[in-house]
């Protein structure tokens, strides 16, 4: 049972373009939605996160948009750079354990 | 101590053998998590500890898997009688218990993982 669905599976963007990755969740008990960036051979690293009482959060070139009624959230990377080429995972967490439920990942390639 | 350390980074083993992985968390982090990541997928939760107590285990953690965190410091994950389906990246993460009822998922730090290949 996939509780967090992520799309697209892969994304190719020109340098300077906007990268958009979408996620949808099923469990309304989720109360925190982080995005992680993972480079080959490394563990995931937190990029940006949002709570469901906020519709948008921006940190530098990275923005999360959150639609609670639709149970969807997305990551926008503005002015995408080749160094942004990595795999991006959306995630959700809930409960006292705060375990992360991850999406299946999006492999982003930014062309120079 | 600037991060979460995992050892070994890579492990190749024959089917049926036992393997053990080690994770050294950030020293002040009370909580330690194990995740498994297969190729092309997101990490999946296996188990977590608060100090030395193992508080939750996923259905993914079969009887062949056992995890310990003696004295609430480092943790080990052992897989007995390995199968080819166990081939994956095993990730360890730690985080502190935050104020305010631990409501936040923030503060996770992942290690670089142990890549297990069962041949």
CSV table of C-alpha atoms in Angstrom, one decimal, chain A residues 1-2 9 31-32 34 36 38 41-46 49 51 89 93 95-105, chain B residues 9 31 33 35 37 40-45 48 56 59 89 91 95 102-113:
chain,number,residue,atom,x,y,z
A,1,UNK,CA,0.0,0.0,0.0
A,2,UNK,CA,1.7,3.1,-1.3
A,9,UNK,CA,9.6,9.2,-12.0
A,31,UNK,CA,1.0,16.2,9.8
A,32,UNK,CA,4.4,17.1,8.4
A,34,UNK,CA,9.4,17.1,4.2
A,36,UNK,CA,14.6,15.0,0.7
A,38,UNK,CA,19.7,12.2,-2.4
A,41,UNK,CA,26.0,6.8,-2.6
A,42,UNK,CA,24.6,9.1,0.0
A,43,UNK,CA,21.7,9.1,2.4
A,44,UNK,CA,18.8,11.5,1.9
A,45,UNK,CA,19.2,15.0,3.2
A,46,UNK,CA,16.4,17.3,4.2
A,49,UNK,CA,9.4,20.9,4.8
A,51,UNK,CA,3.1,21.7,7.8
A,89,UNK,CA,11.8,12.2,-2.4
A,93,UNK,CA,5.3,11.7,8.9
A,95,UNK,CA,2.4,10.0,15.3
A,96,UNK,CA,4.8,9.8,18.1
A,97,UNK,CA,7.3,7.6,16.2
A,98,UNK,CA,7.8,10.3,13.5
A,99,UNK,CA,8.7,7.6,11.1
A,100,UNK,CA,9.0,8.8,7.5
A,101,UNK,CA,6.8,7.5,4.7
A,102,UNK,CA,8.6,8.2,1.4
A,103,UNK,CA,7.4,8.6,-2.1
A,104,UNK,CA,9.1,6.5,-4.8
A,105,UNK,CA,11.4,9.3,-5.9
B,9,UNK,CA,29.7,0.9,3.3
B,31,UNK,CA,16.1,8.3,18.5
B,33,UNK,CA,15.9,4.6,12.9
B,35,UNK,CA,15.3,2.1,6.8
B,37,UNK,CA,16.0,1.3,0.3
B,40,UNK,CA,14.6,3.0,-7.7
B,41,UNK,CA,12.5,3.3,-4.6
B,42,UNK,CA,12.2,5.5,-1.5
B,43,UNK,CA,13.4,4.3,1.8
B,44,UNK,CA,11.0,2.1,3.8
B,45,UNK,CA,10.9,2.2,7.6
B,48,UNK,CA,13.3,2.6,15.6
B,56,UNK,CA,8.3,-0.1,16.9
B,59,UNK,CA,6.0,-5.7,9.1
B,89,UNK,CA,20.7,-0.2,0.9
B,91,UNK,CA,20.0,3.4,6.0
B,95,UNK,CA,17.2,12.6,15.5
B,102,UNK,CA,7.8,15.6,19.6
B,103,UNK,CA,5.4,16.8,16.9
B,104,UNK,CA,8.1,17.5,14.4
B,105,UNK,CA,9.7,15.3,11.8
B,106,UNK,CA,12.5,17.7,11.6
B,107,UNK,CA,16.0,16.9,12.7
B,108,UNK,CA,16.5,13.6,10.9
B,109,UNK,CA,20.1,13.0,9.9
B,110,UNK,CA,20.7,10.0,7.6
B,111,UNK,CA,23.9,8.1,7.3
B,112,UNK,CA,25.3,7.1,3.9
B,113,UNK,CA,24.0,3.6,4.2
